[in-house]
Tab-separated table of C-alpha atoms and ligand atoms in Angstrom:
chain	number	residue	atom	x	y	z
A	11	UNK	CA	9.911	68.820	-34.036
A	12	UNK	CA	11.778	69.787	-30.652
A	13	UNK	CA	12.139	67.577	-28.068
A	14	UNK	CA	10.482	66.422	-24.632
A	15	UNK	CA	11.726	68.014	-21.538
A	16	UNK	CA	13.032	66.296	-18.207
A	17	UNK	CA	13.444	67.882	-15.074
A	18	UNK	CA	16.207	66.252	-13.198
A	19	UNK	CA	16.662	66.505	-9.245
A	20	UNK	CA	20.224	67.407	-9.892
A	21	UNK	CA	22.802	67.270	-6.567
A	22	UNK	CA	26.149	67.745	-8.444
A	23	UNK	CA	27.536	64.344	-7.635
A	24	UNK	CA	28.503	61.921	-10.112
A	25	UNK	CA	25.076	59.827	-10.583
A	26	UNK	CA	23.144	63.055	-11.442
A	27	UNK	CA	25.818	64.105	-13.830
A	28	UNK	CA	26.301	61.124	-15.781
A	29	UNK	CA	22.604	61.053	-15.735
A	30	UNK	CA	22.225	64.052	-17.386
A	31	UNK	CA	24.131	62.829	-20.320
A	32	UNK	CA	22.469	59.439	-20.473
A	33	UNK	CA	18.879	60.735	-20.433
A	34	UNK	CA	20.323	63.131	-23.800
A	35	UNK	CA	21.606	59.937	-25.494
A	36	UNK	CA	19.023	57.293	-24.066
A	37	UNK	CA	15.725	59.114	-23.919
A	38	UNK	CA	16.229	61.769	-26.544
A	39	UNK	CA	15.398	64.545	-24.140
A	40	UNK	CA	16.200	67.887	-23.250
A	41	UNK	CA	17.521	68.202	-19.345
A	42	UNK	CA	16.677	70.894	-17.159
A	43	UNK	CA	18.677	70.578	-14.011
A	44	UNK	CA	17.140	71.238	-10.464
A	45	UNK	CA	19.560	71.626	-7.625
A	46	UNK	CA	17.470	72.269	-4.557
A	47	UNK	CA	19.223	73.970	-1.351
A	48	UNK	CA	17.643	72.444	1.667
A	49	UNK	CA	20.535	73.417	3.870
A	50	UNK	CA	23.147	70.860	3.184
A	51	UNK	CA	26.650	71.214	4.234
A	52	UNK	CA	27.863	74.116	2.208
A	53	UNK	CA	28.786	73.206	-1.414
A	54	UNK	CA	28.942	76.307	-4.001
A	55	UNK	CA	25.388	75.862	-5.676
A	56	UNK	CA	26.714	78.058	-8.522
A	57	UNK	CA	29.475	75.334	-9.391
A	58	UNK	CA	26.597	72.825	-9.285
A	59	UNK	CA	24.731	75.128	-11.454
A	60	UNK	CA	27.562	75.501	-14.537
A	61	UNK	CA	28.647	71.635	-13.948
A	62	UNK	CA	25.008	71.113	-15.204
A	63	UNK	CA	25.027	73.163	-18.260
A	64	UNK	CA	28.385	72.022	-19.248
A	65	UNK	CA	27.643	68.459	-19.375
A	66	UNK	CA	24.762	69.427	-21.568
A	67	UNK	CA	21.592	70.453	-19.812
A	68	UNK	CA	19.629	73.016	-21.700
A	69	UNK	CA	18.843	74.856	-18.577
A	70	UNK	CA	20.327	74.715	-14.990
A	71	UNK	CA	18.115	75.914	-12.107
A	72	UNK	CA	19.344	76.209	-8.088
A	73	UNK	CA	16.583	77.117	-5.361
A	74	UNK	CA	16.935	78.189	-2.271
A	75	UNK	CA	14.246	76.631	-0.254
A	76	UNK	CA	15.527	76.432	3.221
A	77	UNK	CA	13.203	78.815	4.782
A	78	UNK	CA	10.005	77.060	3.060
A	79	UNK	CA	11.825	73.807	4.078
A	80	UNK	CA	11.484	75.015	7.973
A	81	UNK	CA	8.181	76.767	7.905
A	82	UNK	CA	5.957	74.124	6.056
A	83	UNK	CA	7.960	70.931	6.521
A	84	UNK	CA	10.223	70.648	9.546
A	85	UNK	CA	7.510	72.848	11.852
A	86	UNK	CA	5.289	69.844	11.213
A	87	UNK	CA	7.973	67.198	12.247
A	88	UNK	CA	8.894	69.070	15.232
A	89	UNK	CA	5.138	69.650	16.481
A	90	UNK	CA	4.721	65.737	15.736
A	91	UNK	CA	8.196	65.070	17.640
A	92	UNK	CA	8.604	62.660	14.897
A	93	UNK	CA	10.908	59.677	15.093
A	94	UNK	CA	10.913	56.819	12.816
A	95	UNK	CA	10.942	53.472	14.768
A	96	UNK	CA	11.067	55.812	17.869
A	97	UNK	CA	14.788	56.796	16.831
A	98	UNK	CA	15.383	58.500	13.159
A	99	UNK	CA	14.138	62.399	12.897
A	100	UNK	CA	13.453	61.513	8.998
A	101	UNK	CA	16.580	63.720	7.577
A	102	UNK	CA	15.814	62.145	4.206
A	103	UNK	CA	12.480	61.224	4.420
A	104	UNK	CA	11.739	65.004	5.349
A	105	UNK	CA	13.671	66.689	2.220
A	106	UNK	CA	12.243	64.564	-0.476
A	107	UNK	CA	8.834	66.067	-0.546
A	108	UNK	CA	9.968	69.633	-0.654
A	109	UNK	CA	12.370	68.699	-3.671
A	110	UNK	CA	9.263	66.670	-5.301
A	111	UNK	CA	7.314	69.835	-4.815
A	112	UNK	CA	9.778	72.118	-6.750
A	113	UNK	CA	10.373	69.499	-9.575
A	114	UNK	CA	6.628	69.380	-9.974
A	115	UNK	CA	6.397	73.162	-10.125
A	116	UNK	CA	9.554	73.486	-12.389
A	117	UNK	CA	7.837	70.595	-14.789
A	118	UNK	CA	4.528	72.764	-14.792
A	119	UNK	CA	6.427	76.205	-15.681
A	120	UNK	CA	8.731	74.395	-18.503
A	121	UNK	CA	6.060	72.032	-20.034
A	122	UNK	CA	8.043	69.288	-19.113
A	123	UNK	CA	6.141	65.857	-18.797
A	124	UNK	CA	9.285	63.980	-17.420
A	125	UNK	CA	11.209	64.294	-14.206
A	126	UNK	CA	13.979	62.286	-13.092
A	127	UNK	CA	15.596	61.329	-10.230
A	128	UNK	CA	19.140	59.721	-9.189
A	129	UNK	CA	17.799	56.892	-6.571
A	130	UNK	CA	18.767	53.384	-6.658
A	131	UNK	CA	16.544	50.622	-6.749
A	132	UNK	CA	16.914	49.462	-3.243
A	133	UNK	CA	16.218	52.676	-0.866
A	134	UNK	CA	13.363	54.457	0.470
A	135	UNK	CA	14.219	57.769	-1.267
A	136	UNK	CA	13.117	56.793	-5.134
A	137	UNK	CA	9.423	55.869	-3.037
A	138	UNK	CA	9.430	58.844	-1.644
A	139	UNK	CA	10.193	60.726	-5.095
A	140	UNK	CA	7.685	58.452	-7.184
A	141	UNK	CA	4.691	58.737	-4.885
A	142	UNK	CA	5.211	62.380	-4.212
A	143	UNK	CA	5.501	63.205	-7.848
A	144	UNK	CA	2.276	61.033	-8.303
A	145	UNK	CA	0.384	62.962	-5.402
A	146	UNK	CA	1.055	66.363	-6.797
A	147	UNK	CA	0.667	65.453	-10.338
A	148	UNK	CA	-0.425	61.944	-11.618
A	149	UNK	CA	0.366	62.223	-15.548
A	150	UNK	CA	3.899	62.968	-15.156
A	151	UNK	CA	6.083	60.407	-16.001
A	152	UNK	CA	9.167	59.528	-13.945
A	153	UNK	CA	12.468	58.356	-15.165
A	154	UNK	CA	15.334	56.535	-12.933
A	155	UNK	CA	18.282	56.279	-14.913
A	156	UNK	CA	20.260	54.770	-12.098
A	157	UNK	CA	17.471	52.032	-12.086
A	158	UNK	CA	17.631	51.203	-15.701
A	159	UNK	CA	21.370	51.646	-16.696
A	160	UNK	CA	24.004	49.060	-16.933
A	161	UNK	CA	26.881	50.554	-15.181
A	162	UNK	CA	27.037	48.136	-12.409
A	163	UNK	CA	30.376	49.641	-10.731
A	164	UNK	CA	31.698	52.931	-9.993
A	165	UNK	CA	34.480	52.351	-12.177
A	166	UNK	CA	31.931	51.713	-14.843
A	167	UNK	CA	30.291	54.891	-14.015
A	168	UNK	CA	33.458	56.862	-14.051
A	169	UNK	CA	34.548	55.160	-17.528
A	170	UNK	CA	31.313	56.295	-18.960
A	171	UNK	CA	31.869	59.848	-17.602
A	172	UNK	CA	35.659	59.809	-19.003
A	173	UNK	CA	34.578	59.081	-22.149
A	174	UNK	CA	31.908	61.634	-22.754
A	175	UNK	CA	33.931	64.570	-21.044
A	176	UNK	CA	31.777	64.370	-18.002
A	177	UNK	CA	33.641	65.711	-14.904
A	178	UNK	CA	34.438	63.237	-12.394
A	179	UNK	CA	35.652	63.731	-9.056
A	180	UNK	CA	39.229	64.000	-8.618
A	181	UNK	CA	39.419	63.128	-4.715
A	182	UNK	CA	39.027	59.528	-3.657
A	183	UNK	CA	35.387	58.970	-3.106
A	184	UNK	CA	34.431	58.647	0.359
A	185	UNK	CA	33.196	55.107	1.008
A	186	UNK	CA	30.111	56.576	2.653
A	187	UNK	CA	26.871	57.182	0.897
A	188	UNK	CA	25.697	60.667	2.626
A	189	UNK	CA	22.505	62.796	2.496
A	190	UNK	CA	22.178	65.868	4.523
A	191	UNK	CA	19.867	68.973	4.786
A	192	UNK	CA	19.520	71.127	8.057
A	193	UNK	CA	17.392	68.872	9.907
A	194	UNK	CA	20.649	66.178	10.124
A	195	UNK	CA	22.969	64.044	8.107
A	196	UNK	CA	22.442	60.295	7.440
A	197	UNK	CA	25.625	57.992	6.759
A	198	UNK	CA	25.481	54.720	5.607
A	199	UNK	CA	27.777	51.927	3.162
A	200	UNK	CA	31.151	51.036	3.595
A	201	UNK	CA	32.368	49.501	6.519
A	202	UNK	CA	29.098	50.479	8.429
A	203	UNK	CA	27.471	47.920	6.327
A	204	UNK	CA	28.721	45.476	8.856
A	205	UNK	CA	26.153	46.203	12.183
A	206	UNK	CA	28.774	44.666	14.431
A	207	UNK	CA	31.317	47.314	13.613
A	208	UNK	CA	31.638	50.222	15.764
A	209	UNK	CA	31.394	53.452	13.018
A	210	UNK	CA	35.132	54.983	12.910
A	211	UNK	CA	35.496	58.513	13.862
A	212	UNK	CA	35.704	60.182	10.785
A	213	UNK	CA	32.186	59.354	9.366
A	214	UNK	CA	31.104	62.548	11.660
A	215	UNK	CA	31.063	66.131	10.889
A	216	UNK	CA	28.068	67.655	13.039
A	217	UNK	CA	28.948	65.879	16.204
A	218	UNK	CA	32.089	65.973	18.551
A	219	UNK	CA	33.128	62.547	20.751
A	220	UNK	CA	31.507	62.712	23.698
A	221	UNK	CA	34.736	61.753	25.721
A	222	UNK	CA	36.584	65.121	24.540
A	223	UNK	CA	37.421	67.732	26.433
A	224	UNK	CA	34.983	70.401	25.153
A	225	UNK	CA	32.107	67.792	26.391
A	226	UNK	CA	33.572	67.832	29.844
A	227	UNK	CA	31.774	71.081	31.188
A	228	UNK	CA	28.139	71.563	31.749
A	229	UNK	CA	26.148	74.146	29.587
A	230	UNK	CA	22.671	75.217	30.083
A	231	UNK	CA	20.259	76.290	27.546
A	232	UNK	CA	16.785	77.673	27.611
A	233	UNK	CA	14.470	76.984	24.616
A	234	UNK	CA	11.091	79.225	24.375
A	235	UNK	CA	8.056	77.864	22.282
A	236	UNK	CA	4.902	79.682	20.977
A	237	UNK	CA	2.159	77.155	20.017
A	238	UNK	CA	4.820	74.372	19.358
A	239	UNK	CA	7.203	76.650	17.728
A	240	UNK	CA	10.823	77.623	19.095
A	241	UNK	CA	10.832	81.225	19.295
A	242	UNK	CA	13.644	82.047	21.512
A	243	UNK	CA	17.238	80.754	22.602
A	244	UNK	CA	18.353	81.563	25.821
A	245	UNK	CA	16.086	84.329	25.771
A	246	UNK	CA	17.052	86.108	22.575
A	247	UNK	CA	14.201	86.065	19.460
A	248	UNK	CA	15.327	84.080	16.682
A	249	UNK	CA	13.671	82.408	13.833
A	250	UNK	CA	13.158	78.730	13.913
A	251	UNK	CA	15.595	78.367	11.343
A	252	UNK	CA	18.343	80.305	13.497
A	253	UNK	CA	17.400	78.163	16.204
A	254	UNK	CA	18.183	74.785	14.221
A	255	UNK	CA	21.312	76.427	13.168
A	256	UNK	CA	22.478	77.117	16.495
A	257	UNK	CA	21.370	73.748	18.051
A	258	UNK	CA	23.283	71.923	15.520
A	259	UNK	CA	26.476	73.766	16.666
A	260	UNK	CA	25.914	73.949	20.283
A	261	UNK	CA	24.447	70.188	20.732
A	262	UNK	CA	26.882	69.165	18.131
A	263	UNK	CA	29.926	70.444	20.130
A	264	UNK	CA	28.610	68.447	23.108
A	265	UNK	CA	28.751	65.412	21.242
A	266	UNK	CA	24.780	64.839	21.474
A	267	UNK	CA	22.900	63.728	18.415
A	268	UNK	CA	24.566	60.692	17.360
A	269	UNK	CA	22.104	57.664	16.446
A	270	UNK	CA	23.624	54.352	15.336
A	271	UNK	CA	20.673	52.189	14.374
A	272	UNK	CA	19.754	49.109	12.221
A	273	UNK	CA	16.234	50.283	10.564
A	274	UNK	CA	13.517	48.668	8.403
A	275	UNK	CA	13.556	50.200	4.904
A	276	UNK	CA	10.071	50.444	3.029
A	277	UNK	CA	11.328	47.701	0.315
A	278	UNK	CA	12.005	45.440	3.148
A	279	UNK	CA	15.343	45.301	3.838
A	280	UNK	CA	16.961	46.138	7.342
A	281	UNK	CA	20.021	48.460	6.867
A	282	UNK	CA	22.623	50.050	9.365
A	283	UNK	CA	22.393	53.541	9.532
A	284	UNK	CA	24.430	56.354	11.234
A	285	UNK	CA	22.582	59.393	11.822
A	286	UNK	CA	24.005	62.984	13.062
A	287	UNK	CA	20.979	65.005	14.499
A	288	UNK	CA	21.984	67.234	17.192
A	289	UNK	CA	19.767	69.936	16.666
A	290	UNK	CA	16.541	67.975	15.627
A	291	UNK	CA	17.047	65.846	18.711
A	292	UNK	CA	17.433	68.688	21.127
A	293	UNK	CA	14.698	70.355	20.037
A	294	UNK	CA	12.333	66.982	20.269
A	295	UNK	CA	13.503	66.623	23.519
A	296	UNK	CA	12.616	70.166	24.169
A	297	UNK	CA	9.256	70.028	22.860
A	298	UNK	CA	8.290	66.866	24.312
A	299	UNK	CA	9.088	68.169	27.685
A	300	UNK	CA	6.763	71.122	27.157
A	301	UNK	CA	4.138	68.871	25.948
A	302	UNK	CA	4.121	67.115	29.217
A	303	UNK	CA	3.404	69.864	31.165
A	304	UNK	CA	1.002	71.410	28.849
A	305	UNK	CA	-1.220	68.740	27.232
A	306	UNK	CA	-4.264	66.787	29.212
A	307	UNK	CA	-3.293	63.006	29.750
A	308	UNK	CA	-6.094	61.559	27.439
A	309	UNK	CA	-4.612	63.834	24.479
A	310	UNK	CA	-0.989	63.391	25.315
A	311	UNK	CA	-1.628	59.511	25.233
A	312	UNK	CA	-3.551	59.803	22.047
A	313	UNK	CA	-0.827	61.911	20.405
A	314	UNK	CA	1.882	59.344	20.856
A	315	UNK	CA	-0.022	56.737	18.843
A	316	UNK	CA	-0.243	59.525	15.864
A	317	UNK	CA	2.964	60.491	16.031
A	318	UNK	CA	4.344	56.894	15.294
A	319	UNK	CA	1.853	56.838	12.399
A	320	UNK	CA	2.936	60.445	11.210
A	321	UNK	CA	6.724	59.299	11.235
A	322	UNK	CA	5.668	56.093	9.554
A	323	UNK	CA	3.767	57.407	6.883
A	324	UNK	CA	6.356	60.071	6.172
A	325	UNK	CA	9.175	57.589	6.292
A	326	UNK	CA	6.987	55.655	3.392
A	327	UNK	CA	6.944	58.317	1.209
A	328	UNK	CA	3.193	59.411	2.065
A	329	UNK	CA	4.007	63.097	2.741
A	330	UNK	CA	1.445	63.917	0.323
A	331	UNK	CA	-1.604	61.814	1.286
A	332	UNK	CA	-5.271	62.186	2.875
A	333	UNK	CA	-3.808	60.470	6.153
A	334	UNK	CA	-0.755	61.938	6.721
A	335	UNK	CA	-2.815	65.580	5.894
A	336	UNK	CA	-5.582	64.414	8.518
A	337	UNK	CA	-3.015	64.007	11.079
A	338	UNK	CA	-1.606	67.293	10.540
A	339	UNK	CA	-4.645	68.772	11.612
A	340	UNK	CA	-5.041	66.528	14.628
A	341	UNK	CA	-1.430	67.556	15.821
A	342	UNK	CA	-1.666	71.340	15.011
A	343	UNK	CA	-4.974	71.369	17.170
A	344	UNK	CA	-2.715	70.050	19.821
A	345	UNK	CA	-0.244	72.581	19.697
A	346	UNK	CA	-2.383	75.805	20.747
A	347	UNK	CA	-1.280	75.665	24.256
A	348	UNK	CA	2.170	74.379	23.970
A	349	UNK	CA	3.863	77.748	24.898
A	350	UNK	CA	6.871	78.292	27.502
A	351	UNK	CA	10.223	77.467	28.369
A	352	UNK	CA	12.476	74.386	28.618
A	353	UNK	CA	15.838	74.337	30.218
A	354	UNK	CA	18.354	71.826	28.913
A	355	UNK	CA	21.743	70.608	30.076
A	356	UNK	CA	24.291	69.511	27.917
A	357	UNK	CA	27.355	67.052	29.720
A	358	UNK	CA	29.462	64.904	28.188
A	359	UNK	CA	27.095	63.947	25.346
A	360	UNK	CA	23.841	64.069	26.851
A	361	UNK	CA	21.179	66.225	26.845
A	362	UNK	CA	18.761	66.528	29.828
A	363	UNK	CA	15.518	68.423	30.441
A	364	UNK	CA	16.200	70.183	33.871
A	365	UNK	CA	13.243	72.674	33.942
A	366	UNK	CA	9.973	73.472	31.957
A	367	UNK	CA	7.681	76.399	32.673
A	368	UNK	CA	4.601	77.514	30.894
A	369	UNK	CA	1.418	80.110	31.348
A	370	UNK	CA	-0.593	76.893	30.336
A	371	UNK	CA	0.890	74.383	32.561
A	372	UNK	CA	-1.392	71.718	33.898
A	373	UNK	CA	0.805	70.870	36.756
A	374	UNK	CA	-1.005	71.691	39.987
A	375	UNK	CA	1.653	72.135	42.698
A	376	UNK	CA	-1.177	71.844	45.297
A	377	UNK	CA	-2.540	68.581	43.684
A	378	UNK	CA	1.407	67.107	43.330
A	379	UNK	CA	2.782	68.262	46.733
A	380	UNK	CA	3.419	66.023	49.782
A	381	UNK	CA	3.465	68.644	52.043
A	382	UNK	CA	1.054	70.569	54.119
A	383	UNK	CA	-0.726	72.371	51.304
A	384	UNK	CA	-1.572	69.295	49.706
A	385	UNK	CA	-5.100	69.603	48.485
A	386	UNK	CA	-5.428	66.413	46.889
A	387	UNK	CA	-8.549	64.025	48.477
A	388	UNK	CA	-6.894	60.790	49.894
A	389	UNK	CA	-9.961	59.640	50.841
A	390	UNK	CA	-11.545	59.608	47.395
A	391	UNK	CA	-8.761	57.494	46.022
A	392	UNK	CA	-10.516	54.475	48.164
A	393	UNK	CA	-13.672	54.862	45.896
A	394	UNK	CA	-11.842	55.008	43.128
A	395	UNK	CA	-9.641	52.270	43.378
A	396	UNK	CA	-12.725	50.063	44.350
A	397	UNK	CA	-14.184	50.422	41.218
A	398	UNK	CA	-11.507	50.537	39.241
A	399	UNK	CA	-10.210	47.350	40.737
A	400	UNK	CA	-13.896	45.831	40.358
A	401	UNK	CA	-13.595	43.770	37.218
A	402	UNK	CA	-10.139	42.170	38.694
A	403	UNK	CA	-11.926	40.960	41.735
A	404	UNK	CA	-15.037	39.738	39.738
A	405	UNK	CA	-12.385	37.744	37.601
A	406	UNK	CA	-10.375	36.203	40.730
A	407	UNK	CA	-13.470	35.219	42.378
A	408	UNK	CA	-14.301	33.416	38.930
A	409	UNK	CA	-10.799	31.778	38.800
A	410	UNK	CA	-11.447	30.710	42.266
A	411	UNK	CA	-14.656	28.966	41.840
A	412	UNK	CA	-12.815	26.898	38.868
A	413	UNK	CA	-9.993	25.928	41.137
A	414	UNK	CA	-7.452	28.403	39.457
A	415	UNK	CA	-6.793	30.624	41.971
A	416	UNK	CA	-3.652	32.524	42.226
A	417	UNK	CA	-2.299	31.073	38.314
A	418	UNK	CA	-2.229	33.764	35.886
B	12	LIG	N1	17.678	55.458	5.329
B	12	LIG	C1	17.600	56.946	5.459
B	12	LIG	C2	15.929	56.921	4.920
B	12	LIG	O1	15.461	56.356	4.357
B	12	LIG	C3	18.663	57.561	4.880
B	12	LIG	C4	18.582	57.541	3.685
B	12	LIG	C5	19.764	58.149	3.056
B	12	LIG	N2	19.556	58.408	1.863
B	12	LIG	C6	20.978	58.712	0.886
B	12	LIG	N3	20.850	58.642	-0.504
B	12	LIG	N4	21.915	58.234	1.516
B	12	LIG	O2	15.901	58.205	5.188
């Protein structure tokens, strides 16, 4: 009888390499490894592919999904100005849904009824994998070797690997846990687990030190958007993907895009996280600046709530959910007239909006100006304030009647 098949989300690292062998031995399954390229820092994915086969995977697949990631996933995050707890642009939370989509696709293609991932039991990523998989195919079973096995320490894991001829990292392991893709980089663990300690300089690879020479001269950048999507950089037409790559480099060089935060994980633990997100933060800054110009007041204010909810849902692993989908619909509608240019200035680690323009701008000079061309009806303000303040007046009179005048 042929064995059951499992599609394993494979990174090439120690955990998922040991997982291949563990799944074969403990669960008696055929392992198909899937490595998904979401723009993580260049590792040779062909090496990763053959490594899985060497350990015993019956098949090993590498999929470059970067274009799809930008078009169908990051586009939505930018339109939503998505920042979890108003800070974190959802780097890891964004890549899990697209990985899930391809895991399920491969499971169907290969007739596999199992999917496995290498997440621990303490993070958000396990939730994102498992809820995402359930949403796309509620009948698929999930295996989480790292959560199940008894390899408590890294040494035990190394021993397990060495005994079975699984290649182990030859260089000393970095004390940090790093996850990255083209939307940014997340760094945790090691000394960073003490929230009082300033992050050491060597954790950063995408951003320079804002105190350095390379940040002491200002640089201006012009970003152009069509219906909420970046389409040109300094007047040169480019794909959104190319713009992200360019901005990661340029903003990173200026030392912009570092985040040091304590965040609330879904599983109930606070954790200290460092992020490097030069491109993502630059693009969100510019996109917001253009929305300030183009969105009508009520819509803009309402969208702020929607943005927060959207980020929370995606952080919590609810990418594939009816509410998230409905919010996508709302957000897309708001973007129809978000077209125009934004000028940014980078200097000493900062990125500031210094100009914005749009054919759909709602900014009316004659209404805004204090000079002679002012067309705003100043006299109308009196009646407006009378009515706007009427409930307050009624309240104050009542307070006087009961002898509580002036008290708040
Ligand atoms: N705390 C972030 C999140 O939940 C980053 C997670 C990084 N994942 C990792 N395996 N290092 O989105």
